[in-house]
Coordinates of C-alpha atoms in Angstrom, one line a residue:
M1 CA 171.8 19.5 92.3
N2 CA 172.9 16.7 94.6
A3 CA 170.2 13.8 94.3
E4 CA 171.7 12.2 97.2
N5 CA 170.2 15.0 99.4
I6 CA 166.8 14.2 98.3
L7 CA 164.9 11.7 100.4
N8 CA 162.5 9.6 97.9
E9 CA 159.2 7.6 98.8
E10 CA 156.6 5.9 97.0
T11 CA 153.1 4.8 97.8
D12 CA 149.7 4.0 96.4
V13 CA 147.9 6.9 98.5
L14 CA 149.5 10.0 100.0
V15 CA 147.5 11.7 102.6
I16 CA 148.4 15.3 103.5
G17 CA 147.3 16.2 106.9
A18 CA 146.7 13.6 110.0
G19 CA 143.7 15.2 111.7
G20 CA 140.4 13.7 111.8
A21 CA 139.8 13.8 108.2
G22 CA 143.6 12.8 107.1
M23 CA 143.3 9.8 109.7
S24 CA 140.0 8.6 108.4
A25 CA 141.1 9.0 104.8
A26 CA 144.3 6.7 105.8
I27 CA 142.3 4.3 107.5
A28 CA 139.6 3.9 104.5
A29 CA 142.6 3.8 102.0
A30 CA 144.4 1.0 103.9
K31 CA 141.3 -1.3 104.4
A32 CA 140.9 -0.9 100.7
G33 CA 144.2 -2.5 100.2
S34 CA 146.4 0.5 99.4
R35 CA 149.8 1.3 100.6
V36 CA 149.3 4.8 102.6
I37 CA 151.8 7.4 103.4
M38 CA 150.2 10.0 105.8
T39 CA 152.2 13.2 106.4
D40 CA 151.8 15.9 109.1
R41 CA 153.7 19.2 109.7
S42 CA 153.3 18.3 113.4
L43 CA 153.0 15.1 115.2
V44 CA 150.7 12.6 113.4
G45 CA 147.2 12.7 115.0
R46 CA 148.1 15.4 117.4
G47 CA 147.7 18.7 115.2
G48 CA 144.9 20.4 113.5
A49 CA 141.2 21.0 114.4
T50 CA 139.8 17.8 115.5
I51 CA 141.9 17.3 118.7
M52 CA 141.1 20.9 119.7
A53 CA 137.2 20.4 119.4
Q54 CA 135.6 20.6 122.8
M55 CA 132.0 20.4 121.7
T56 CA 129.5 18.2 120.0
V57 CA 129.1 15.9 117.0
A58 CA 125.9 16.3 114.8
V59 CA 124.5 13.1 113.4
A60 CA 120.7 12.0 113.4
L61 CA 121.0 8.7 115.4
G62 CA 117.5 9.0 117.0
E63 CA 118.8 7.4 120.2
Q64 CA 116.8 9.5 122.6
T65 CA 114.5 11.6 120.1
P66 CA 113.0 10.0 117.0
D67 CA 115.1 11.4 114.1
D68 CA 116.5 10.6 110.6
W69 CA 119.4 11.9 108.6
R70 CA 116.9 13.7 106.2
Y71 CA 115.9 16.1 109.1
H72 CA 119.6 16.7 109.8
Y73 CA 120.0 17.4 106.0
A74 CA 117.1 20.1 106.0
D75 CA 118.8 21.9 109.0
T76 CA 122.2 21.8 107.3
L77 CA 120.7 23.4 104.2
K78 CA 118.6 26.0 106.0
A79 CA 121.9 26.9 108.1
G80 CA 123.5 27.3 104.7
R81 CA 121.2 29.8 103.4
G82 CA 120.5 28.3 99.8
L83 CA 124.2 27.8 99.0
C84 CA 125.0 24.0 100.0
S85 CA 126.0 21.6 97.3
E86 CA 123.0 19.2 98.2
P87 CA 124.8 16.1 97.1
L88 CA 127.6 16.9 99.5
A89 CA 125.3 18.0 102.3
R90 CA 123.4 14.7 101.8
L91 CA 126.7 12.8 102.0
L92 CA 127.5 14.3 105.1
C93 CA 124.2 13.9 107.0
E94 CA 123.4 10.2 105.5
S95 CA 127.1 8.9 105.8
G96 CA 127.8 10.4 108.9
V97 CA 125.3 8.1 110.6
D98 CA 127.6 5.1 109.8
A99 CA 130.7 6.9 110.6
I100 CA 129.7 8.1 113.8
R101 CA 128.5 4.4 114.6
L102 CA 132.0 3.2 113.4
M103 CA 133.6 5.3 116.0
D104 CA 131.4 4.0 118.6
S105 CA 132.5 0.4 117.5
W106 CA 136.0 1.6 117.9
G107 CA 135.5 2.7 121.4
V108 CA 135.5 6.4 121.1
G109 CA 133.4 6.6 124.2
W110 CA 130.3 8.6 123.4
A111 CA 128.4 9.8 126.4
R112 CA 125.1 7.2 127.3
A113 CA 122.3 7.5 129.7
D114 CA 119.9 4.7 130.0
G115 CA 121.5 2.5 127.4
H116 CA 121.4 5.1 124.7
L117 CA 123.8 7.6 123.4
T118 CA 123.1 11.0 125.0
Q119 CA 122.1 13.6 122.2
A120 CA 122.3 17.6 122.9
H121 CA 120.2 20.1 121.2
A122 CA 122.7 22.4 119.4
P123 CA 121.9 25.9 117.8
G124 CA 120.2 25.4 114.4
H125 CA 118.9 22.1 114.8
D126 CA 115.3 21.1 115.0
R127 CA 115.8 18.4 117.8
A128 CA 118.3 17.0 120.2
R129 CA 120.9 15.3 117.8
C130 CA 124.5 15.8 118.7
V131 CA 126.5 13.1 120.5
Y132 CA 129.8 13.8 122.6
V133 CA 132.1 12.2 124.8
D134 CA 131.9 14.7 127.6
Y135 CA 131.9 18.5 127.0
L136 CA 135.7 19.1 127.0
N137 CA 136.9 16.1 125.6
T138 CA 135.2 15.1 122.4
G139 CA 137.9 16.2 120.0
P140 CA 140.7 14.4 122.0
A141 CA 138.8 11.4 122.3
V142 CA 137.9 11.4 118.4
A143 CA 141.7 11.8 117.6
K144 CA 142.9 9.1 120.0
T145 CA 140.4 6.6 118.7
L146 CA 141.5 7.4 115.0
R147 CA 145.2 7.4 116.0
T148 CA 144.8 3.9 117.6
Q149 CA 143.1 2.6 114.5
V150 CA 145.9 4.0 112.3
A151 CA 148.7 2.6 114.7
H152 CA 147.1 -0.9 114.2
D153 CA 147.3 -0.9 110.3
A154 CA 150.7 -1.6 108.9
R155 CA 149.8 -0.5 105.6
I156 CA 149.8 3.3 106.8
Q157 CA 153.2 4.8 107.1
R158 CA 153.3 7.9 109.3
L159 CA 155.4 10.8 108.8
G160 CA 155.5 13.6 111.2
D161 CA 157.2 17.2 110.8
I162 CA 156.8 16.8 107.2
L163 CA 155.6 20.0 105.4
V164 CA 154.4 19.4 101.9
V165 CA 155.4 22.5 99.7
D166 CA 153.9 21.5 96.2
L167 CA 152.0 18.9 94.6
L168 CA 153.5 16.9 91.3
V169 CA 151.1 17.0 88.5
E170 CA 152.2 15.1 85.1
A171 CA 149.9 15.5 82.2
G172 CA 147.3 17.0 84.3
R173 CA 147.2 14.4 86.9
A174 CA 148.5 14.4 90.5
V175 CA 151.2 12.0 90.8
G176 CA 152.9 13.0 94.1
A177 CA 154.5 15.9 96.2
V178 CA 157.5 17.7 97.3
A179 CA 158.1 18.2 100.8
V180 CA 160.6 19.3 103.7
H181 CA 161.5 17.4 106.8
L182 CA 161.2 20.5 109.1
T183 CA 163.5 18.5 111.8
T184 CA 166.4 18.0 109.5
G185 CA 165.8 20.2 106.6
E186 CA 165.9 17.5 104.0
R187 CA 163.8 17.8 101.0
M188 CA 161.6 14.9 99.9
V189 CA 160.0 13.7 96.6
I190 CA 156.9 11.4 97.2
R191 CA 155.3 9.5 94.4
A192 CA 151.8 8.3 94.6
G193 CA 149.1 7.0 92.7
A194 CA 146.7 9.2 94.3
V195 CA 147.1 12.1 96.8
I196 CA 144.4 13.4 99.4
I197 CA 144.5 16.9 100.8
A198 CA 143.2 16.8 104.4
T199 CA 145.0 20.1 105.9
G200 CA 142.0 21.7 107.3
G201 CA 141.2 25.5 106.9
L202 CA 142.4 28.9 107.0
T203 CA 141.5 30.8 110.3
R204 CA 145.2 31.4 111.2
L205 CA 144.7 34.1 108.3
Y206 CA 142.8 36.3 111.1
K207 CA 144.6 38.0 114.2
R208 CA 141.9 36.7 116.6
N209 CA 141.2 32.9 115.8
S210 CA 140.8 29.6 117.4
A211 CA 143.3 27.9 115.2
S212 CA 146.3 25.8 115.4
L213 CA 149.4 27.0 113.6
N214 CA 149.0 24.6 110.7
M215 CA 145.4 26.0 109.7
G216 CA 146.8 28.7 107.3
G217 CA 145.2 27.4 104.3
D218 CA 148.1 25.2 102.9
G219 CA 145.8 22.8 101.2
Y220 CA 143.9 25.5 99.1
A221 CA 147.0 26.8 98.0
L222 CA 148.5 23.5 97.1
A223 CA 145.1 22.6 95.3
L224 CA 145.3 26.0 93.3
R225 CA 148.8 25.6 92.1
A226 CA 148.0 22.0 90.9
G227 CA 145.1 23.3 88.8
A228 CA 142.0 22.6 91.0
H229 CA 139.2 24.8 91.5
L230 CA 138.1 26.4 95.0
I231 CA 134.7 27.4 96.0
D232 CA 132.8 29.7 98.6
M233 CA 136.0 31.1 99.6
E234 CA 134.2 34.2 101.1
F235 CA 132.3 32.3 103.8
V236 CA 134.6 32.4 106.9
Q237 CA 132.6 31.4 110.0
F238 CA 133.2 33.4 113.1
F239 CA 132.8 31.5 116.5
P240 CA 130.6 34.3 118.4
I241 CA 131.9 33.7 122.0
G242 CA 135.4 33.2 121.9
H243 CA 137.0 34.2 125.4
L244 CA 138.1 37.8 125.6
A245 CA 138.4 38.7 129.0
P246 CA 139.6 38.5 131.8
R247 CA 142.8 36.6 130.8
L248 CA 142.3 32.9 130.6
V249 CA 145.3 30.5 131.0
G250 CA 145.5 26.9 129.8
F251 CA 142.1 26.8 128.3
D252 CA 140.9 26.7 124.9
P253 CA 139.3 30.3 123.9
I254 CA 136.0 28.5 122.6
M255 CA 135.6 26.5 125.9
W256 CA 132.4 28.3 126.8
D257 CA 130.1 26.9 123.9
P258 CA 129.5 23.4 125.5
F259 CA 128.4 25.1 128.9
R260 CA 126.0 27.3 127.2
Y261 CA 124.5 24.4 125.4
K262 CA 124.2 22.9 128.9
L263 CA 123.3 25.8 130.9
G264 CA 121.8 28.5 128.8
G265 CA 124.2 31.2 129.4
R266 CA 123.0 34.5 128.7
L267 CA 124.4 36.8 126.1
L268 CA 124.6 40.5 127.6
N269 CA 125.6 43.7 126.1
G270 CA 127.9 46.4 128.1
L271 CA 124.5 47.7 129.8
G272 CA 123.5 44.4 131.0
E273 CA 120.8 43.8 128.4
E274 CA 120.1 41.0 126.6
F275 CA 120.1 42.0 122.9
V276 CA 120.0 38.9 120.5
E277 CA 116.0 39.5 119.9
K278 CA 116.9 43.1 118.4
Y279 CA 118.2 41.6 115.4
G280 CA 115.2 39.6 114.2
H281 CA 115.9 36.5 116.5
A282 CA 113.7 34.9 119.1
S283 CA 114.7 35.4 122.7
E284 CA 117.1 32.5 124.1
D285 CA 114.8 31.9 127.1
Q286 CA 114.6 28.3 126.4
G287 CA 118.1 27.5 125.6
Y288 CA 121.1 28.4 123.1
T289 CA 119.4 28.6 119.7
V290 CA 120.9 31.1 117.6
T291 CA 123.1 30.1 114.8
R292 CA 126.8 31.4 115.1
D293 CA 126.5 33.9 112.0
A294 CA 123.6 35.5 113.7
A295 CA 125.1 35.8 117.0
T296 CA 128.3 37.3 115.7
Y297 CA 126.3 39.9 113.8
A298 CA 124.4 40.7 117.1
I299 CA 127.4 41.0 119.2
L300 CA 129.5 43.1 116.7
K301 CA 126.4 45.4 116.0
E302 CA 126.3 46.1 119.8
V303 CA 129.8 46.9 119.9
E304 CA 129.4 49.2 117.0
A305 CA 126.6 51.0 118.5
G306 CA 128.7 51.7 121.6
R307 CA 127.0 49.0 123.7
G308 CA 130.0 46.7 123.9
T309 CA 131.9 45.6 126.9
P310 CA 135.3 47.2 128.2
A311 CA 137.3 44.8 126.1
G312 CA 135.2 45.2 123.2
G313 CA 132.8 42.3 123.1
A314 CA 129.8 41.1 124.8
Y315 CA 129.1 39.5 128.5
L316 CA 128.4 35.8 128.7
S317 CA 126.6 35.3 132.3
F318 CA 125.9 32.3 134.1
Q319 CA 124.9 34.1 137.2
H320 CA 121.3 33.0 136.8
V321 CA 122.4 29.4 137.5
P322 CA 122.4 28.1 141.0
E323 CA 126.0 27.4 142.1
A324 CA 125.2 23.5 142.6
T325 CA 124.2 23.3 138.9
L326 CA 127.2 25.1 138.0
R327 CA 129.6 22.9 139.8
Q328 CA 127.8 19.8 138.5
A329 CA 128.2 21.0 134.9
F330 CA 132.1 22.6 135.2
G331 CA 133.3 20.0 137.8
P332 CA 136.9 20.7 138.6
I333 CA 137.1 23.2 136.0
I334 CA 135.1 25.7 138.1
D335 CA 137.8 25.6 140.6
K336 CA 140.7 26.0 138.0
L337 CA 138.7 29.1 136.4
A338 CA 138.6 30.7 140.1
A339 CA 142.4 30.2 140.3
N340 CA 142.2 32.3 137.1
G341 CA 140.2 35.1 139.0
I342 CA 137.2 33.8 137.3
D343 CA 134.1 33.4 139.6
L344 CA 131.1 32.3 137.4
T345 CA 128.8 32.6 140.4
K346 CA 129.3 36.3 140.7
N347 CA 130.7 37.8 137.3
P348 CA 130.3 37.4 133.6
I349 CA 133.0 36.9 131.3
E350 CA 133.8 38.8 128.2
V351 CA 133.2 37.0 125.0
A352 CA 133.8 38.3 121.0
P353 CA 133.7 36.6 117.8
I354 CA 136.7 35.0 116.4
A355 CA 137.7 33.2 113.2
H356 CA 137.0 29.5 113.8
Y357 CA 135.8 27.6 110.5
H358 CA 135.8 28.0 106.8
M359 CA 132.9 26.7 104.9
G360 CA 134.5 27.3 101.5
G361 CA 137.5 25.3 100.0
I362 CA 138.5 22.7 97.4
R363 CA 135.6 22.1 95.0
V364 CA 135.0 18.3 94.9
D365 CA 132.3 15.9 93.6
V366 CA 130.6 13.5 96.1
D367 CA 133.5 10.9 95.6
M368 CA 135.8 13.7 97.1
S369 CA 137.6 14.1 93.6
T370 CA 138.9 17.6 92.3
D371 CA 139.2 18.9 88.9
V372 CA 142.6 17.4 88.8
P373 CA 142.5 13.5 88.3
G374 CA 144.1 11.5 91.1
L375 CA 143.8 14.6 93.5
Y376 CA 141.1 14.2 96.5
A377 CA 140.2 16.4 99.4
A378 CA 138.5 15.7 102.8
G379 CA 137.1 17.4 105.8
E380 CA 137.4 21.3 106.2
A381 CA 139.6 21.2 102.9
V382 CA 136.5 20.8 101.3
G383 CA 134.2 23.5 100.2
G384 CA 130.4 23.4 99.4
A385 CA 128.8 21.4 101.8
N386 CA 128.1 23.9 104.3
G387 CA 127.1 26.7 102.0
A388 CA 127.1 30.1 103.5
N389 CA 127.1 29.0 107.1
R390 CA 128.0 25.9 108.7
L391 CA 125.4 24.2 111.1
S392 CA 126.9 23.7 114.5
G393 CA 128.2 20.3 115.3
N394 CA 128.9 19.2 111.6
A395 CA 132.6 19.7 111.5
I396 CA 133.7 16.5 113.0
T397 CA 131.1 14.4 111.3
E398 CA 132.2 16.0 107.9
A399 CA 135.7 15.2 108.7
I400 CA 135.1 11.4 109.4
S401 CA 132.7 10.9 106.9
F402 CA 134.3 12.7 104.1
G403 CA 137.7 11.3 105.1
L404 CA 136.2 7.7 104.8
Q405 CA 134.9 8.4 101.3
A406 CA 138.1 10.3 100.2
G407 CA 140.2 7.2 101.3
R408 CA 137.9 4.7 99.5
S409 CA 137.9 6.8 96.1
A410 CA 141.7 7.5 96.1
A411 CA 142.6 3.7 96.8
A412 CA 140.2 2.8 93.9
Y413 CA 141.8 5.3 91.5
A414 CA 145.3 4.4 92.7
G415 CA 144.6 0.7 91.8
T416 CA 144.0 1.7 88.2
A417 CA 146.8 4.5 88.0
A418 CA 150.3 4.0 87.1
T419 CA 152.6 5.7 89.4
A420 CA 155.0 8.1 88.0
D421 CA 158.6 6.6 87.6
A422 CA 161.3 8.2 89.7
H423 CA 162.9 9.8 86.8
S424 CA 160.1 11.9 85.6
A425 CA 159.0 12.5 89.3
A426 CA 162.5 14.0 89.7
T427 CA 162.2 16.3 86.7
L428 CA 158.7 17.5 87.7
A429 CA 160.1 18.2 91.3
E430 CA 163.0 20.2 89.9
P431 CA 161.6 23.8 90.1
V432 CA 160.4 23.2 93.8
L433 CA 163.7 21.6 95.0
A434 CA 165.7 24.3 93.3
M435 CA 163.4 27.0 95.2
L436 CA 164.1 25.1 98.4
A437 CA 167.9 24.8 98.0
T438 CA 168.3 28.8 97.9
E439 CA 168.9 30.9 100.6
P440 CA 169.0 34.9 100.7
S441 CA 172.6 36.1 99.9
A442 CA 174.5 38.4 102.2
S443 CA 173.8 41.3 100.1
E444 CA 170.0 40.5 99.9
D445 CA 167.6 42.2 102.0
H446 CA 166.5 39.8 105.0
V447 CA 162.8 40.2 105.5
N448 CA 161.2 39.6 108.8
V449 CA 158.5 37.1 107.7
A450 CA 157.0 36.7 111.1
H451 CA 156.2 40.3 111.2
L452 CA 154.7 40.0 107.8
I453 CA 152.5 37.3 108.8
A454 CA 151.2 39.3 111.8
R455 CA 150.4 42.0 109.5
L456 CA 148.6 40.1 107.1
Q457 CA 146.7 38.9 110.1
E458 CA 145.8 42.2 110.9
I459 CA 144.8 43.3 107.3
M460 CA 142.3 40.3 107.2
Q461 CA 140.9 41.2 110.7
V462 CA 140.1 44.6 109.9
H463 CA 139.2 44.5 106.3
V464 CA 138.1 41.0 105.7
G465 CA 136.3 40.2 108.9
P466 CA 132.7 39.5 109.6
F467 CA 131.6 42.9 108.2
R468 CA 133.0 43.9 104.9
N469 CA 132.7 46.6 102.4
R470 CA 134.1 47.7 98.9
L471 CA 136.6 50.0 100.2
G472 CA 137.9 47.7 102.8
L473 CA 138.1 44.6 100.6
E474 CA 139.9 46.8 97.9
Q475 CA 142.2 48.0 100.3
A476 CA 142.9 44.5 101.7
L477 CA 143.9 43.5 98.2
I478 CA 146.3 46.5 97.8
E479 CA 147.9 45.7 101.1
I480 CA 148.3 41.9 100.5
G481 CA 149.8 43.1 97.0
Q482 CA 152.2 45.1 98.9
L483 CA 153.3 42.3 101.2
R484 CA 153.9 39.8 98.3
E485 CA 156.2 42.7 97.0
E486 CA 158.2 43.0 100.4
V487 CA 158.6 39.2 100.3
G488 CA 160.2 39.2 97.0
D489 CA 161.3 36.2 94.9
T490 CA 163.9 34.6 97.2
L491 CA 162.5 32.1 99.9
Q492 CA 163.6 33.7 103.4
G493 CA 165.7 31.3 105.8
G494 CA 168.2 28.7 105.6
T495 CA 168.0 25.2 104.4
G496 CA 169.2 23.6 107.6
P497 CA 167.2 21.8 110.2
Q498 CA 164.5 23.1 112.3
D499 CA 164.6 26.9 110.7
P500 CA 161.8 28.8 112.0
V501 CA 162.3 31.6 109.2
R502 CA 162.3 29.2 106.4
L503 CA 158.8 27.6 107.7
D504 CA 157.3 31.1 108.3
A505 CA 158.5 32.1 104.9
L506 CA 156.7 28.8 103.5
D507 CA 153.6 29.6 105.4
L508 CA 153.5 33.2 104.2
R509 CA 153.7 32.0 100.5
N510 CA 150.6 30.0 100.9
M511 CA 148.8 32.6 103.3
L512 CA 149.2 35.4 100.8
M513 CA 147.7 33.3 98.0
V514 CA 144.7 32.2 100.3
A515 CA 144.1 35.5 101.9
E516 CA 143.8 36.9 98.4
A517 CA 141.4 34.2 97.3
V518 CA 139.0 35.0 100.3
A519 CA 139.2 39.2 99.6
R520 CA 138.7 38.5 95.9
S521 CA 135.6 36.3 96.4
A522 CA 134.4 38.8 99.1
L523 CA 134.7 41.8 97.1
S524 CA 132.8 40.0 94.2
R525 CA 129.7 38.9 96.1
T526 CA 127.5 41.9 96.5
E527 CA 125.0 40.8 99.2
S528 CA 124.9 39.8 102.8
R529 CA 124.4 36.1 103.2
G530 CA 125.4 33.9 106.2
A531 CA 128.9 34.4 107.4
H532 CA 129.5 37.1 104.5
Q533 CA 128.0 40.5 105.8
R534 CA 128.6 43.4 103.3
E535 CA 127.6 46.7 105.1
D536 CA 127.3 48.4 101.7
Y537 CA 125.1 45.6 100.3
P538 CA 122.8 44.5 103.5
G539 CA 120.4 41.7 102.9
L540 CA 120.4 38.7 100.9
D541 CA 119.9 38.8 97.1
E542 CA 118.3 36.0 95.4
A543 CA 120.1 36.6 92.3
W544 CA 123.2 35.8 94.1
T545 CA 122.3 32.2 94.8
L546 CA 125.1 31.2 93.2
N547 CA 128.5 29.6 94.3
Q548 CA 131.6 31.3 93.2
T549 CA 134.6 29.3 92.2
L550 CA 138.3 30.4 91.9
S551 CA 141.2 28.9 90.0
W552 CA 144.7 30.0 89.3
K553 CA 146.4 29.7 85.9
D554 CA 149.4 31.0 84.5
G555 CA 149.7 33.7 87.3
N556 CA 146.4 35.1 86.9
W557 CA 143.0 34.6 89.0
I558 CA 139.8 33.3 87.3
L559 CA 136.7 34.0 89.4
Q560 CA 133.4 32.7 88.2
T561 CA 129.8 31.8 89.1
Q562 CA 128.1 28.4 88.9
P563 CA 124.7 27.3 89.7
V564 CA 124.3 25.6 93.2
E565 CA 124.4 21.9 92.9
R566 CA 121.2 20.4 93.4
L567 CA 119.9 16.8 93.9
S568 CA 118.6 14.9 91.0
A569 CA 114.9 14.7 90.5
Q570 CA 114.8 11.1 91.7
A571 CA 117.1 11.9 95.0
E572 CA 114.7 14.7 95.6
A573 CA 111.7 12.4 95.3
E574 CA 113.1 9.9 97.7
L575 CA 113.6 12.6 100.3
V576 CA 109.9 13.7 99.8
L577 CA 108.6 10.1 100.1
A578 CA 110.8 9.3 103.1
G579 CA 109.6 12.3 104.7
T580 CA 106.0 11.2 104.3
E581 CA 107.0 7.8 105.5
Q582 CA 108.5 9.6 108.8
G583 CA 105.3 11.4 109.3
G584 CA 106.9 14.7 108.8
Q585 CA 108.6 17.0 106.2
A586 CA 112.1 16.0 105.6

């Protein structure tokens, strides 16, 4: 192979992914003195989930209502249905306070009233706790603020249009990565003292989702092939009120959530009846209070019972809200909706659950380190903190706080670890580079990879969606195996610049692996808990108060259980004492 065609880079810390978690990690690592390369498969700081977030950020600031991170922690554990890693949940809630204050000092522009940050009451929280910029621009504002900080630090090298294909592991330690520059087709070897995976989740695996195209589980596959463990892979959160009908042009499908927070939009079945209370939840007359997994369950059960809307979901109605209040809340958006034929004063819209977030991911310690020395993870790529169901508003808090922690930890590790030399890195990279250099011959079958991705999304939607059963999960595993056989061993597409077939082929390579991880974990968990609902095993089983882990070794899956990670006795005592001092139960 001609080494002249290989681009070579070297750095202290390599960050894979440039959303909220990746940028936070890069900033923290650079501030700790490390040289950082941050790669992203799209434009740096303009892809992933953070920039798409339109809602609120959960953090116990106590600006308008007395609060403490311990109360936020208690709500996070409650939402997680007994499966949260308590040390990770504590890190999220406790360090999240400083992280969001830091964002404020950087000028993110959190909404204020009477000199205090405005805090909204989101589902699952015991009080008004969530900050926001405004109800449609929180994510873009967070991303812009982090981009500005990244741009001002000369120690951070930003590389866009870079798809990391595999990690380099030497003597069990992560020492870099092999990548493709999507614009030119050139192959790259990046040597690093430490690597951080911040690639987001896996919701692109589903036909109906709120994900960007880079949310196909890349980071999970990279971690598996490098020798790390995944955890809680069966728990995929479905956002209950994704837009279904009428056709919506130019808006995010999850745009209704902030307005439901603010205005108390009513969920109605196809008969015009409120129904959430039928499923063991209190009426939402006092606001939007039911957690996402519970709302998803209620909607799909109504559809299953034949009480769904014409498009197969539920109605979300704001018709009880005075027009003046609607206009004040929606502003110019209400006229844009009217131009789409959506008049909220006269008609409801149809909504349905869509794959939105993944509670599972890479298993890490509180310093964000994985089982593989030198390999760290951050943001939605991490599993464990949210257990069986994520509390509303925790995603951006998690991305920033975990990103900052990963950056600090990776920088400290890189400062003591020798970077692999160029020769050994080239040797480690040779198998991956050879795979990337191949193209199907004229005599080989050329597979329609985009069609296979669509088939995989359909399989996951039908058999591994919000409601599962043994027969469906077993069928999913059979069909995923058939797709893998159809793909074959030869990487489809060419080695030239901007080849969409090659990109799809690399995506499908990861998506098949991660889809199988989700289906295997879901099949093994014989109970219903949080976002994992088994129709053949209804109800929570205390014997399953365990986490499941997955690893990949020599072409075989290793699925195991482990006890839920609890706080130490000393840390638990501190929580109880603090709760007493606060005058309540933490």
